[in-house]
Every structure is written in structure tokens, then in C-alpha cells.
mmCIF file of C-alpha atoms and ligand atoms in Angstrom:
data_model
loop_
_atom_site.group_PDB
_atom_site.id
_atom_site.type_symbol
_atom_site.label_atom_id
_atom_site.label_comp_id
_atom_site.label_asym_id
_atom_site.label_seq_id
_atom_site.Cartn_x
_atom_site.Cartn_y
_atom_site.Cartn_z
ATOM 1 C CA MET A 1 2.953 -18.330 15.354
ATOM 2 C CA LYS A 2 2.805 -16.726 11.875
ATOM 3 C CA VAL A 3 2.894 -12.933 11.733
ATOM 4 C CA TYR A 4 2.411 -10.798 8.620
ATOM 5 C CA LEU A 5 3.929 -7.416 8.851
ATOM 6 C CA ASP A 6 4.463 -6.672 5.213
ATOM 7 C CA ASN A 7 1.247 -4.838 4.405
ATOM 8 C CA ASN A 8 2.875 -2.250 2.289
ATOM 9 C CA ALA A 9 3.711 -5.113 -0.157
ATOM 10 C CA THR A 10 0.297 -6.455 -0.192
ATOM 11 C CA THR A 11 -2.504 -7.223 2.284
ATOM 12 C CA ILE A 12 -4.876 -10.159 3.121
ATOM 13 C CA VAL A 13 -8.172 -9.946 1.295
ATOM 14 C CA ASP A 14 -10.933 -8.816 3.769
ATOM 15 C CA PRO A 15 -13.325 -11.917 3.905
ATOM 16 C CA LEU A 16 -16.373 -9.683 3.192
ATOM 17 C CA VAL A 17 -14.643 -8.580 -0.003
ATOM 18 C CA PHE A 18 -14.162 -12.218 -0.945
ATOM 19 C CA THR A 19 -17.786 -13.064 -0.187
ATOM 20 C CA GLU A 20 -18.962 -10.200 -2.404
ATOM 21 C CA MET A 21 -16.840 -11.300 -5.248
ATOM 22 C CA GLU A 22 -17.638 -14.938 -5.275
ATOM 23 C CA PRO A 23 -21.003 -14.906 -7.171
ATOM 24 C CA TYR A 24 -19.273 -13.092 -10.128
ATOM 25 C CA PHE A 25 -17.247 -16.206 -11.077
ATOM 26 C CA VAL A 26 -19.781 -19.159 -11.303
ATOM 27 C CA GLN A 27 -23.162 -17.423 -11.256
ATOM 28 C CA ARG A 28 -23.046 -13.895 -12.622
ATOM 29 C CA TYR A 29 -20.374 -14.573 -15.241
ATOM 30 C CA GLY A 30 -21.850 -12.751 -18.233
ATOM 31 C CA ASN A 31 -20.057 -10.231 -20.395
ATOM 32 C CA PRO A 32 -21.520 -6.902 -19.065
ATOM 33 C CA ASN A 33 -21.562 -5.737 -22.778
ATOM 34 C CA SER A 34 -23.802 -8.452 -24.051
ATOM 35 C CA LEU A 35 -27.514 -8.057 -24.667
ATOM 36 C CA HIS A 36 -29.114 -10.647 -22.367
ATOM 37 C CA VAL A 37 -29.910 -11.448 -18.695
ATOM 38 C CA PHE A 38 -26.403 -12.903 -18.163
ATOM 39 C CA ALA A 39 -25.023 -9.497 -18.861
ATOM 40 C CA SER A 40 -27.617 -7.361 -17.078
ATOM 41 C CA ASP A 41 -27.080 -9.676 -14.058
ATOM 42 C CA THR A 42 -23.724 -8.088 -13.671
ATOM 43 C CA HIS A 43 -24.697 -4.491 -13.993
ATOM 44 C CA PRO A 44 -25.914 -3.765 -10.390
ATOM 45 C CA GLY A 45 -22.614 -5.211 -8.966
ATOM 46 C CA ILE A 46 -20.627 -3.028 -11.319
ATOM 47 C CA LYS A 47 -22.634 0.081 -10.534
ATOM 48 C CA THR A 48 -22.388 -0.436 -6.879
ATOM 49 C CA GLY A 49 -18.766 -1.211 -6.977
ATOM 50 C CA MET A 50 -17.854 2.028 -8.964
ATOM 51 C CA GLU A 51 -20.021 4.057 -6.801
ATOM 52 C CA LYS A 52 -18.070 2.863 -3.744
ATOM 53 C CA ILE A 53 -14.852 3.570 -5.519
ATOM 54 C CA TYR A 54 -15.884 7.080 -6.506
ATOM 55 C CA ALA A 55 -17.171 7.802 -2.982
ATOM 56 C CA GLY A 56 -13.909 6.432 -1.448
ATOM 57 C CA ILE A 57 -11.624 9.149 -3.087
ATOM 58 C CA HIS A 58 -14.545 11.883 -3.181
ATOM 59 C CA SER A 59 -14.520 11.896 -6.966
ATOM 60 C CA PRO A 60 -17.466 13.784 -8.511
ATOM 61 C CA ARG A 61 -19.451 11.822 -11.018
ATOM 62 C CA GLU A 62 -18.239 13.826 -13.970
ATOM 63 C CA ASP A 63 -14.729 12.876 -13.329
ATOM 64 C CA SER A 64 -13.306 9.569 -14.556
ATOM 65 C CA VAL A 65 -12.070 6.539 -12.636
ATOM 66 C CA ILE A 66 -10.719 4.008 -15.076
ATOM 67 C CA ILE A 67 -10.138 0.420 -13.834
ATOM 68 C CA THR A 68 -6.859 -0.944 -14.638
ATOM 69 C CA SER A 69 -4.951 -4.180 -13.703
ATOM 70 C CA CYS A 70 -2.589 -2.607 -11.064
ATOM 71 C CA ALA A 71 -0.865 0.622 -9.823
ATOM 72 C CA THR A 72 2.055 -0.238 -12.217
ATOM 73 C CA GLU A 73 -0.262 -0.122 -15.103
ATOM 74 C CA SER A 74 -1.919 3.260 -13.934
ATOM 75 C CA ASN A 75 1.550 4.813 -13.305
ATOM 76 C CA ASN A 76 2.993 3.788 -16.743
ATOM 77 C CA TRP A 77 -0.133 4.903 -18.390
ATOM 78 C CA VAL A 78 -0.402 8.389 -17.110
ATOM 79 C CA LEU A 79 3.242 9.255 -17.703
ATOM 80 C CA LYS A 80 3.306 7.782 -21.223
ATOM 81 C CA SER A 81 -0.023 9.399 -21.879
ATOM 82 C CA ILE A 82 1.244 12.846 -20.922
ATOM 83 C CA TYR A 83 4.114 12.192 -23.362
ATOM 84 C CA PHE A 84 1.782 11.454 -26.247
ATOM 85 C CA GLU A 85 -1.063 13.950 -25.345
ATOM 86 C CA TYR A 86 1.076 17.006 -24.088
ATOM 87 C CA ILE A 87 4.664 16.697 -24.946
ATOM 88 C CA LEU A 88 4.829 15.193 -28.346
ATOM 89 C CA THR A 89 2.137 17.552 -29.605
ATOM 90 C CA GLY A 90 2.987 20.731 -27.752
ATOM 91 C CA LYS A 91 5.820 22.940 -26.646
ATOM 92 C CA LYS A 92 6.603 21.333 -23.300
ATOM 93 C CA ASN A 93 9.095 18.636 -22.709
ATOM 94 C CA HIS A 94 9.785 18.448 -18.940
ATOM 95 C CA ILE A 95 8.342 16.290 -16.164
ATOM 96 C CA ILE A 96 9.145 16.469 -12.395
ATOM 97 C CA ILE A 97 9.009 13.241 -10.136
ATOM 98 C CA SER A 98 10.539 12.650 -6.739
ATOM 99 C CA GLU A 99 13.641 10.341 -6.505
ATOM 100 C CA VAL A 100 11.711 7.953 -4.112
ATOM 101 C CA GLU A 101 8.800 7.139 -6.375
ATOM 102 C CA HIS A 102 7.887 3.476 -6.968
ATOM 103 C CA PRO A 103 9.846 1.715 -9.757
ATOM 104 C CA SER A 104 6.786 1.964 -12.010
ATOM 105 C CA ILE A 105 7.102 5.764 -11.939
ATOM 106 C CA ILE A 106 10.978 5.960 -11.966
ATOM 107 C CA ALA A 107 11.509 3.415 -14.774
ATOM 108 C CA THR A 108 8.762 5.007 -16.807
ATOM 109 C CA ALA A 109 10.347 8.413 -16.475
ATOM 110 C CA ARG A 110 13.723 6.956 -17.541
ATOM 111 C CA PHE A 111 11.982 5.413 -20.505
ATOM 112 C CA LEU A 112 10.604 8.984 -21.457
ATOM 113 C CA GLU A 113 14.103 10.365 -21.016
ATOM 114 C CA SER A 114 15.193 8.050 -23.682
ATOM 115 C CA MET A 115 12.483 9.507 -25.966
ATOM 116 C CA GLY A 116 13.882 13.041 -25.408
ATOM 117 C CA CYS A 117 11.931 14.187 -22.301
ATOM 118 C CA LYS A 118 13.614 16.049 -19.626
ATOM 119 C CA VAL A 119 13.110 14.743 -16.037
ATOM 120 C CA THR A 120 13.833 16.356 -12.693
ATOM 121 C CA TYR A 121 14.198 13.924 -9.755
ATOM 122 C CA LEU A 122 13.325 15.824 -6.622
ATOM 123 C CA PRO A 123 15.487 15.132 -3.561
ATOM 124 C CA ILE A 124 14.062 14.110 -0.118
ATOM 125 C CA ASN A 125 15.367 15.851 3.024
ATOM 126 C CA HIS A 126 17.015 14.354 6.034
ATOM 127 C CA GLU A 127 13.463 13.339 7.377
ATOM 128 C CA GLY A 128 12.644 11.528 4.172
ATOM 129 C CA LEU A 129 10.187 14.290 3.088
ATOM 130 C CA ILE A 130 9.665 16.266 0.054
ATOM 131 C CA ASP A 131 9.745 20.073 0.450
ATOM 132 C CA ALA A 132 6.941 21.491 -1.566
ATOM 133 C CA GLN A 133 9.125 24.549 -2.436
ATOM 134 C CA THR A 134 11.488 22.311 -4.421
ATOM 135 C CA VAL A 135 8.627 21.517 -6.749
ATOM 136 C CA GLU A 136 8.023 25.326 -7.350
ATOM 137 C CA ASP A 137 11.772 25.958 -7.854
ATOM 138 C CA SER A 138 11.851 23.045 -10.486
ATOM 139 C CA ILE A 139 8.832 24.189 -12.569
ATOM 140 C CA THR A 140 9.757 25.974 -15.862
ATOM 141 C CA ASP A 141 7.562 27.071 -18.755
ATOM 142 C CA LYS A 142 8.430 23.678 -20.305
ATOM 143 C CA THR A 143 7.046 21.590 -17.513
ATOM 144 C CA ALA A 144 4.056 19.372 -18.374
ATOM 145 C CA LEU A 145 3.694 17.256 -15.333
ATOM 146 C CA VAL A 146 4.582 16.904 -11.737
ATOM 147 C CA SER A 147 4.253 13.298 -10.319
ATOM 148 C CA VAL A 148 4.780 12.913 -6.557
ATOM 149 C CA MET A 149 3.446 10.084 -4.474
ATOM 150 C CA TRP A 150 0.946 10.802 -1.636
ATOM 151 C CA ALA A 151 2.772 8.495 0.759
ATOM 152 C CA ASN A 152 5.999 6.611 0.407
ATOM 153 C CA ASN A 153 5.946 2.844 0.549
ATOM 154 C CA GLU A 154 9.265 2.484 2.377
ATOM 155 C CA THR A 155 9.101 5.044 5.081
ATOM 156 C CA GLY A 156 5.319 5.855 5.213
ATOM 157 C CA ALA A 157 6.282 9.476 4.796
ATOM 158 C CA ILE A 158 3.237 11.506 3.678
ATOM 159 C CA PHE A 159 4.333 14.043 1.112
ATOM 160 C CA PRO A 160 2.713 17.737 0.886
ATOM 161 C CA VAL A 161 0.367 16.733 -1.913
ATOM 162 C CA GLN A 162 -2.052 19.540 -1.001
ATOM 163 C CA GLU A 163 0.723 22.317 -1.305
ATOM 164 C CA ILE A 164 2.018 20.599 -4.405
ATOM 165 C CA GLY A 165 -1.265 20.444 -5.988
ATOM 166 C CA ASN A 166 -1.752 24.209 -5.284
ATOM 167 C CA ILE A 167 1.668 25.009 -6.756
ATOM 168 C CA CYS A 168 0.950 23.004 -9.967
ATOM 169 C CA GLU A 169 -2.480 24.742 -10.429
ATOM 170 C CA LYS A 170 -0.796 28.153 -9.983
ATOM 171 C CA HIS A 171 1.728 27.327 -12.677
ATOM 172 C CA ASN A 172 -0.705 25.549 -15.015
ATOM 173 C CA VAL A 173 1.175 22.159 -14.678
ATOM 174 C CA LEU A 174 -0.589 18.861 -14.501
ATOM 175 C CA PHE A 175 -0.344 16.967 -11.161
ATOM 176 C CA HIS A 176 -0.331 13.220 -10.803
ATOM 177 C CA THR A 177 -0.102 11.380 -7.372
ATOM 178 C CA ASP A 178 0.580 7.818 -6.743
ATOM 179 C CA ALA A 179 -1.874 7.249 -3.854
ATOM 180 C CA VAL A 180 -1.350 3.494 -3.470
ATOM 181 C CA GLN A 181 -0.021 3.668 0.082
ATOM 182 C CA ALA A 182 -2.440 6.461 1.173
ATOM 183 C CA ILE A 183 -5.980 4.831 0.676
ATOM 184 C CA GLY A 184 -7.265 3.730 4.026
ATOM 185 C CA LYS A 185 -4.366 5.215 5.899
ATOM 186 C CA THR A 186 -4.892 8.938 5.448
ATOM 187 C CA PRO A 187 -7.887 10.790 3.968
ATOM 188 C CA VAL A 188 -7.866 10.973 0.231
ATOM 189 C CA ASP A 189 -9.962 13.586 -1.389
ATOM 190 C CA VAL A 190 -9.515 14.559 -5.019
ATOM 191 C CA GLN A 191 -11.873 17.502 -4.652
ATOM 192 C CA SER A 192 -10.234 19.479 -1.874
ATOM 193 C CA PHE A 193 -6.761 18.704 -3.171
ATOM 194 C CA ASN A 194 -5.819 19.903 -6.772
ATOM 195 C CA VAL A 195 -5.128 16.499 -8.220
ATOM 196 C CA ASP A 196 -5.549 15.922 -11.958
ATOM 197 C CA TYR A 197 -4.680 12.209 -11.965
ATOM 198 C CA LEU A 198 -4.365 9.748 -9.077
ATOM 199 C CA THR A 199 -3.303 6.100 -8.963
ATOM 200 C CA PHE A 200 -4.383 3.457 -6.459
ATOM 201 C CA SER A 201 -4.457 -0.482 -6.308
ATOM 202 C CA ALA A 202 -7.010 -2.751 -4.483
ATOM 203 C CA HIS A 203 -4.566 -5.213 -3.070
ATOM 204 C CA LYS A 204 -2.920 -2.606 -0.914
ATOM 205 C CA PHE A 205 -6.189 -2.135 0.986
ATOM 206 C CA HIS A 206 -7.490 -5.648 1.554
ATOM 207 C CA GLY A 207 -8.845 -6.007 -1.998
ATOM 208 C CA PRO A 208 -7.956 -8.469 -4.725
ATOM 209 C CA LYS A 209 -4.760 -8.471 -6.667
ATOM 210 C CA GLY A 210 -4.885 -7.570 -10.384
ATOM 211 C CA VAL A 211 -7.185 -4.517 -9.914
ATOM 212 C CA GLY A 212 -6.083 -0.923 -9.855
ATOM 213 C CA ALA A 213 -7.486 2.380 -11.089
ATOM 214 C CA LEU A 214 -6.524 5.679 -12.489
ATOM 215 C CA TYR A 215 -8.500 8.744 -11.584
ATOM 216 C CA MET A 216 -8.635 11.705 -14.041
ATOM 217 C CA LYS A 217 -10.303 15.041 -13.448
ATOM 218 C CA LYS A 218 -12.927 16.320 -16.031
ATOM 219 C CA GLY A 219 -11.353 18.207 -18.892
ATOM 220 C CA LYS A 220 -7.897 16.485 -18.778
ATOM 221 C CA GLU A 221 -6.583 14.378 -21.564
ATOM 222 C CA LEU A 222 -5.587 10.671 -21.528
ATOM 223 C CA MET A 223 -4.399 8.555 -24.452
ATOM 224 C CA PRO A 224 -6.434 5.449 -24.778
ATOM 225 C CA LEU A 225 -4.167 2.668 -23.454
ATOM 226 C CA LEU A 226 -5.939 -0.347 -25.156
ATOM 227 C CA HIS A 227 -7.880 0.262 -28.404
ATOM 228 C CA GLY A 228 -10.730 -2.131 -29.011
ATOM 229 C CA GLY A 229 -14.274 -2.486 -27.943
ATOM 230 C CA ALA A 230 -14.315 0.817 -26.305
ATOM 231 C CA GLN A 231 -15.033 -0.294 -22.682
ATOM 232 C CA MET A 232 -14.242 2.107 -19.955
ATOM 233 C CA GLY A 233 -15.173 5.117 -21.962
ATOM 234 C CA GLY A 234 -12.893 4.058 -24.736
ATOM 235 C CA TYR A 235 -9.800 4.698 -22.561
ATOM 236 C CA ARG A 236 -9.099 0.943 -21.864
ATOM 237 C CA SER A 237 -10.760 -1.591 -23.982
ATOM 238 C CA GLY A 238 -11.242 -5.199 -22.809
ATOM 239 C CA THR A 239 -14.045 -7.023 -21.026
ATOM 240 C CA LEU A 240 -14.585 -5.652 -17.550
ATOM 241 C CA ASN A 241 -12.938 -7.319 -14.532
ATOM 242 C CA VAL A 242 -16.339 -7.535 -13.006
ATOM 243 C CA ALA A 243 -15.455 -9.533 -9.812
ATOM 244 C CA GLY A 244 -12.378 -7.133 -9.411
ATOM 245 C CA ILE A 245 -14.577 -4.106 -9.726
ATOM 246 C CA VAL A 246 -17.059 -5.563 -7.075
ATOM 247 C CA GLY A 247 -14.044 -6.489 -4.895
ATOM 248 C CA MET A 248 -12.212 -3.117 -5.068
ATOM 249 C CA GLY A 249 -15.589 -1.348 -4.283
ATOM 250 C CA LYS A 250 -16.147 -3.412 -1.217
ATOM 251 C CA ALA A 251 -12.516 -3.047 -0.132
ATOM 252 C CA MET A 252 -12.661 0.718 -0.656
ATOM 253 C CA GLU A 253 -15.877 0.892 1.436
ATOM 254 C CA GLN A 254 -14.210 -1.101 4.240
ATOM 255 C CA ALA A 255 -11.031 0.878 4.162
ATOM 256 C CA ILE A 256 -13.017 4.170 4.503
ATOM 257 C CA ASP A 257 -15.020 2.633 7.358
ATOM 258 C CA ALA A 258 -11.835 1.579 9.170
ATOM 259 C CA LEU A 259 -9.858 4.905 8.450
ATOM 260 C CA ASP A 260 -10.512 6.132 12.019
ATOM 261 C CA PHE A 261 -9.433 2.853 13.477
ATOM 262 C CA GLU A 262 -6.142 2.935 11.377
ATOM 263 C CA MET A 263 -5.497 6.504 12.418
ATOM 264 C CA SER A 264 -6.016 5.812 16.116
ATOM 265 C CA GLU A 265 -5.765 2.163 17.179
ATOM 266 C CA ILE A 266 -3.300 0.972 14.608
ATOM 267 C CA ARG A 267 -1.294 4.170 15.051
ATOM 268 C CA GLU A 268 -1.006 3.604 18.766
ATOM 269 C CA MET A 269 -0.071 0.007 18.385
ATOM 270 C CA ARG A 270 2.601 1.023 15.772
ATOM 271 C CA ASP A 271 3.980 3.809 18.132
ATOM 272 C CA ASN A 272 4.248 1.476 21.058
ATOM 273 C CA PHE A 273 5.875 -1.207 18.947
ATOM 274 C CA GLU A 274 8.350 1.414 17.664
ATOM 275 C CA ASP A 275 9.019 2.828 21.022
ATOM 276 C CA GLU A 276 10.086 -0.798 22.158
ATOM 277 C CA LEU A 277 12.211 -1.273 19.056
ATOM 278 C CA LEU A 278 14.029 2.028 19.610
ATOM 279 C CA LYS A 279 14.984 0.768 23.206
ATOM 280 C CA ILE A 280 17.399 -1.501 21.459
ATOM 281 C CA GLU A 281 20.623 0.417 21.225
ATOM 282 C CA ASP A 282 21.868 1.919 17.888
ATOM 283 C CA THR A 283 18.543 1.829 16.161
ATOM 284 C CA PHE A 284 17.297 4.646 13.918
ATOM 285 C CA VAL A 285 13.950 5.765 12.360
ATOM 286 C CA VAL A 286 14.225 8.609 9.924
ATOM 287 C CA THR A 287 10.615 10.105 9.298
ATOM 288 C CA PRO A 288 8.864 11.646 12.293
ATOM 289 C CA ARG A 289 5.751 9.651 13.274
ATOM 290 C CA ASN A 290 3.283 12.395 12.749
ATOM 291 C CA LYS A 291 4.507 12.796 9.291
ATOM 292 C CA ARG A 292 3.874 9.122 8.403
ATOM 293 C CA THR A 293 1.102 6.728 7.488
ATOM 294 C CA PRO A 294 -0.182 5.063 10.787
ATOM 295 C CA ASN A 295 0.999 1.525 9.854
ATOM 296 C CA THR A 296 4.673 1.896 8.756
ATOM 297 C CA ILE A 297 8.056 1.719 10.526
ATOM 298 C CA LEU A 298 11.325 1.694 8.517
ATOM 299 C CA ILE A 299 14.029 1.093 11.135
ATOM 300 C CA SER A 300 17.793 0.481 10.948
ATOM 301 C CA PHE A 301 19.599 -1.792 13.230
ATOM 302 C CA ARG A 302 23.306 -0.639 13.114
ATOM 303 C CA GLY A 303 25.567 -3.464 12.247
ATOM 304 C CA ILE A 304 22.910 -5.863 10.881
ATOM 305 C CA GLU A 305 22.368 -6.511 7.338
ATOM 306 C CA GLY A 306 18.692 -6.168 6.584
ATOM 307 C CA GLU A 307 18.607 -9.480 4.775
ATOM 308 C CA SER A 308 20.148 -11.347 7.810
ATOM 309 C CA MET A 309 17.416 -9.940 10.132
ATOM 310 C CA LEU A 310 14.726 -10.898 7.493
ATOM 311 C CA TRP A 311 16.120 -14.461 7.729
ATOM 312 C CA ASP A 312 15.927 -14.608 11.430
ATOM 313 C CA LEU A 313 12.293 -13.149 11.377
ATOM 314 C CA ASN A 314 11.231 -15.543 8.647
ATOM 315 C CA ARG A 315 12.566 -18.538 10.648
ATOM 316 C CA SER A 316 10.256 -17.475 13.306
ATOM 317 C CA GLY A 317 7.190 -17.024 11.019
ATOM 318 C CA ILE A 318 7.406 -13.298 10.788
ATOM 319 C CA GLY A 319 7.066 -11.675 7.284
ATOM 320 C CA ALA A 320 8.720 -8.237 7.078
ATOM 321 C CA SER A 321 10.732 -6.516 4.394
ATOM 322 C CA THR A 322 14.020 -4.671 3.648
ATOM 323 C CA GLY A 323 11.878 -2.213 1.600
ATOM 324 C CA SER A 324 10.028 -2.625 -1.628
ATOM 325 C CA ALA A 325 9.379 -6.321 -2.638
ATOM 326 C CA CYS A 326 10.034 -5.200 -6.174
ATOM 327 C CA ALA A 327 13.692 -4.510 -5.441
ATOM 328 C CA SER A 328 14.585 -7.417 -3.005
ATOM 329 C CA GLU A 329 15.744 -9.793 -5.722
ATOM 330 C CA ASP A 330 19.023 -7.901 -5.771
ATOM 331 C CA LEU A 331 20.858 -7.008 -2.534
ATOM 332 C CA GLU A 332 20.839 -3.343 -2.976
ATOM 333 C CA ALA A 333 20.779 -0.733 -0.150
ATOM 334 C CA ASN A 334 17.393 0.718 0.690
ATOM 335 C CA SER A 335 16.721 3.368 -1.895
ATOM 336 C CA VAL A 336 15.095 5.776 0.476
ATOM 337 C CA MET A 337 17.941 5.367 2.984
ATOM 338 C CA GLU A 338 20.304 6.166 0.290
ATOM 339 C CA ALA A 339 18.370 9.177 -1.002
ATOM 340 C CA ILE A 340 18.328 10.540 2.502
ATOM 341 C CA GLY A 341 22.180 10.247 2.327
ATOM 342 C CA ALA A 342 22.626 7.712 5.015
ATOM 343 C CA ALA A 343 25.944 6.013 5.331
ATOM 344 C CA GLU A 344 26.138 2.886 3.179
ATOM 345 C CA ASP A 345 26.421 0.635 6.158
ATOM 346 C CA LEU A 346 23.192 2.041 7.501
ATOM 347 C CA ALA A 347 21.380 1.886 4.321
ATOM 348 C CA HIS A 348 21.914 -1.882 4.157
ATOM 349 C CA THR A 349 20.407 -2.239 7.674
ATOM 350 C CA ALA A 350 16.803 -1.056 7.123
ATOM 351 C CA ILE A 351 13.842 -3.152 7.887
ATOM 352 C CA ARG A 352 10.252 -2.379 7.144
ATOM 353 C CA PHE A 353 7.437 -3.340 9.302
ATOM 354 C CA SER A 354 3.987 -2.550 7.957
ATOM 355 C CA LEU A 355 0.932 -3.247 9.948
ATOM 356 C CA SER A 356 -2.768 -3.490 8.930
ATOM 357 C CA ARG A 357 -6.037 -3.517 10.761
ATOM 358 C CA TYR A 358 -5.690 -7.252 11.090
ATOM 359 C CA THR A 359 -2.418 -6.834 13.114
ATOM 360 C CA THR A 360 -2.880 -7.760 16.821
ATOM 361 C CA GLN A 361 -0.954 -6.878 19.960
ATOM 362 C CA ASP A 362 -0.044 -10.423 20.599
ATOM 363 C CA GLU A 363 1.708 -10.573 17.177
ATOM 364 C CA LEU A 364 3.615 -7.404 17.936
ATOM 365 C CA ASP A 365 4.670 -8.587 21.282
ATOM 366 C CA TYR A 366 5.948 -11.948 19.870
ATOM 367 C CA THR A 367 7.708 -10.049 17.056
ATOM 368 C CA LEU A 368 9.542 -7.836 19.490
ATOM 369 C CA ASN A 369 10.908 -10.803 21.308
ATOM 370 C CA VAL A 370 12.154 -12.250 18.152
ATOM 371 C CA VAL A 371 13.681 -9.031 17.061
ATOM 372 C CA ASN A 372 15.542 -8.742 20.295
ATOM 373 C CA ALA A 373 16.964 -12.136 20.100
ATOM 374 C CA ALA A 374 17.946 -11.620 16.452
ATOM 375 C CA VAL A 375 19.794 -8.414 17.242
ATOM 376 C CA LEU A 376 21.695 -10.117 19.919
ATOM 377 C CA ARG A 377 22.552 -13.082 17.609
ATOM 378 C CA LEU A 378 23.372 -11.053 14.604
ATOM 379 C CA ARG A 379 25.470 -8.233 16.317
ATOM 380 C CA GLY A 380 27.399 -10.995 18.015
ATOM 381 C CA ILE A 381 28.674 -12.165 14.694
ATOM 382 C CA SER A 382 28.895 -8.784 12.981
ATOM 383 C CA SER A 383 32.400 -7.710 12.148
ATOM 384 C CA SER A 384 31.142 -4.192 11.070
ATOM 385 C CA TYR A 385 29.180 -3.742 14.435
ATOM 386 C CA ALA A 386 32.257 -4.509 16.485
ATOM 387 C CA TYR A 387 34.389 -2.203 14.554
ATOM 388 C CA ALA A 388 31.957 0.683 13.875
ATOM 389 C CA PRO A 389 30.130 1.557 17.202
ATOM 390 C CA GLU A 390 27.749 4.414 17.316
ATOM 391 C CA GLY A 391 28.983 7.869 16.229
ATOM 392 C CA HIS A 392 31.805 6.326 14.280
ATOM 393 C CA GLU A 393 30.917 7.323 10.714
ATOM 394 C CA SER A 394 33.574 5.280 9.195
ATOM 395 C CA GLY A 395 32.864 3.885 5.748
ATOM 396 C CA LEU A 396 33.715 0.462 7.133
ATOM 397 C CA ASP A 397 31.078 -1.449 5.162
ATOM 398 C CA SER A 398 32.936 -4.654 5.704
ATOM 399 C CA HIS A 399 29.787 -6.843 5.472
ATOM 400 C CA HIS A 400 29.580 -7.516 1.789
ATOM 401 C CA HIS A 401 28.150 -9.818 -0.659
HETATM 402 N N1 7TS B 1 2.987 2.449 -6.177
HETATM 403 C C1 7TS B 1 3.368 2.311 -4.867
HETATM 404 C C2 7TS B 1 3.630 3.580 -4.049
HETATM 405 C C3 7TS B 1 3.659 1.025 -4.325
HETATM 406 O O1 7TS B 1 3.999 0.959 -3.042
HETATM 407 C C4 7TS B 1 3.478 -0.060 -5.138
HETATM 408 C C5 7TS B 1 3.819 -1.422 -4.658
HETATM 409 C C6 7TS B 1 3.059 0.245 -6.470
HETATM 410 C C7 7TS B 1 2.850 1.409 -6.876
HETATM 411 C C8 7TS B 1 2.732 -1.007 -7.451
HETATM 412 O O2 7TS B 1 1.580 -1.610 -7.114
HETATM 413 P P1 7TS B 1 0.864 -2.740 -7.982
HETATM 414 O O3 7TS B 1 -0.614 -2.456 -7.811
HETATM 415 O O4 7TS B 1 1.296 -2.487 -9.435
HETATM 416 O O5 7TS B 1 1.290 -4.002 -7.493
HETATM 417 N N2 7TS B 1 4.716 -1.414 -3.619
HETATM 418 C C9 7TS B 1 5.369 -2.530 -3.017
HETATM 419 C C10 7TS B 1 6.111 -2.498 -1.896
HETATM 420 O O6 7TS B 1 6.394 -1.462 -1.230
HETATM 421 N N3 7TS B 1 6.647 -3.750 -1.563
HETATM 422 O O7 7TS B 1 6.174 -4.445 -2.513
HETATM 423 C C11 7TS B 1 5.327 -3.916 -3.440
#
């Protein structure tokens, strides 16, 4: 049996999405900007795709949704753009982000620091959540931007973006949110939330890889990312990714259709699976379920190195993660677990299971059996588990690389 439980890293493309994209490779391949029928053949697909994308985040027509190549691009762009449009030319020099943003935000913020910006990294509390009050406390008259993700990729924690948006509006500070892990998992509405910029990526909601977007509210500024033929309103030149736009549109429509299913059925499957996992002794989940996206579990098995667990799971055909795939090249502790202040031995034991609407009960039953067997095997050979039973907060992290 092969079981895919790494949907926060990427997702299977919905077959309906693939079907809609297909004609745009061999049949309707024209450059949309050309002046002939090969071009105009592509226009209805682009129009429908864009309409579905706008509708999916409740964006009014007068706001902008600019298609990019991924969320990493959107995140880099919005931060660097704030630097060029608001900081370099004005009196502000400060941005606020959380310490558990995706590396595409953190690394960009560090780059801006090297350019002379001040950056505040907001802490998360013991539940892995951001307290909106810490945003307000960190804002000064020098603050240009707050960037806090909608939902965290490691824990699934949903951050208080509505409150943060209101605080930013009150203090006249721009607000960007990375909504990559929110689309299709919790309602995303840029009109009822005070969001100035918002990032998302098609491959996280059963669309194709290589297509992302940056939403911008009317009246806000953005530095053109790619100068050239003035596609995408001049913000991002380059021949449009027609199939990608068609695919992201269809994927967005499907994600919105399936939202209730995610928030009821998938949530229930996740909760039952989590209940079973927590029956294994010395296991921990930090963020309360009702404050998480419906598909995510970040769980620690005391005494078991995350990578060892992944190995056992993988041998049985199960794909999970120790956290962000972006960081798994090096054997670092889970960054969210570290930010929460977990003891180092626990921070190395986190495993992320992320479900999707394609996950079945059979797959979870099978996974549970494999996890149970893996826990027995790995704790049996774990020196740290034998020496550091529950409640014993020794720094005995004897399992090292
Ligand atoms: N932002 C968040 C919150 C993410 O989770 C990811 C990918 C990205 C941005 C980057 O998206 P991309 O479109 O540039 O690929 N996160 C993960 C993850 O959690 N495991 O692997 C990739």
C-alpha cells in the first residue's frame, strides 16, 4: 500500500484540473498577446481561470491578482517591494514577521536586514499560536509592514489574521499574509479581512506546480518584478502561463467546492487518527485541534528521532514529513517545536501527517498499524528513551548525528 500524508508539502493534481489544462499545450498554444486566432483561442480559458481565482479569495475586480511562479516568488516579491516602494523612499524602516514564517519570508527578511531594515520576529506561545496583541505591541511609527502567515505549514495553527489586519489598519501599517496553507482548508476572504497583500500557490490545493499568485488591494503599491512586455498589468512581464492559470482556476474552484468536506469529513478523519496516535504513550501534539487547519497533525513521539520514524514509514510506503520539506536536507530540529521552546530531545521527534480530500480511512488505519510497530521497534533501540522517561526533563539528547 502507498499512502501519501505529506499534503502540506504538495498535493496530487485533481484529475479534473489536469483535464482542463491539457488543451493548452498542443491545441491552444498561442501567445495570448499575439494578434491572431491562436492567441484569441487562449483568452476564454485565461478569463475563466482568473475569474475563478478572484472568486476563490473573494477579491473584488478592482483589486489585483498577479500570477507568479510559486509562493516563494510572491513572498520574496512583496517584502522586497515594500523595501523599494515604502522604505527606501520614506521614513519607515521596520517590518514585523513571525518567527515561524516559511523560509521564503524569513530568508527575505534577513536579506532586508542586511540592507539596513529593522525586523521584529514575533514569538509563538506554548500552543504554537501568535497573540495578536504582540503585533500591536511591536508596531512603531517606523513600521511599514506586518507579514504573518494565515496558517502554519508545520502545525496547521491558524493565526488571528482578522485581528492582526484590524490592528494594522488602525495603525496605518501594511499587512501581508502567506495564505498558502489556508486555501481550501479554512475560508479565505480578502474583503472581510483587512488584507493588503496575500500569497498562495496552486500546488498546495491540487493544482499544478509552478503557479502561484500575489493578491494586492486597490491603491497599494508594488514594484514591478519583471520589466518587459508589460504583461500582468506591467507588474510581472513574461508570456502568461496559460495552462497554469487555467489549472489554478479550476483547482481553486474545486477547493472551494470541497471546503465544507475538508472542514467536516477530513477534520473528523484527522481527529480520529490523532486520537489513536495519542493512545501511544509519551506522544505530544502542541496546537489545539480547533485552532488548526483540518488536515494537519504535528506529533512528537518521545525518544524517537523524527528521521528514524520517517524511514520506517517510508519502508512501508507511507510518505510523511518531519516538517517542512524545504529544511529536511539538514537534520535540524523542527523549527516550530524549537520556537515553542520544546526541549531539544522533543524538538527532534516531531512528525507531520498532512491529509487531503483524497485521503481514505483505509490508508489511515494502515498507517496507524505501521506507526505502532515503528514506535515499538524504535523505542526498543533508543538509548534516550530508556534514560529519559516521561516527566524527566533532562537535557539528555544522547541521540546525535
Ligand atoms: N509558504 C508556506 C506557508 C508554505 O508552506 C510553503 C511550502 C511555501 C510558502 C512555498 O511554496 P512554493 O509555492 O514556493 O513551493 N511549504 C512546504 C512544506 O511545508 N513542506 O514542503 C514545502
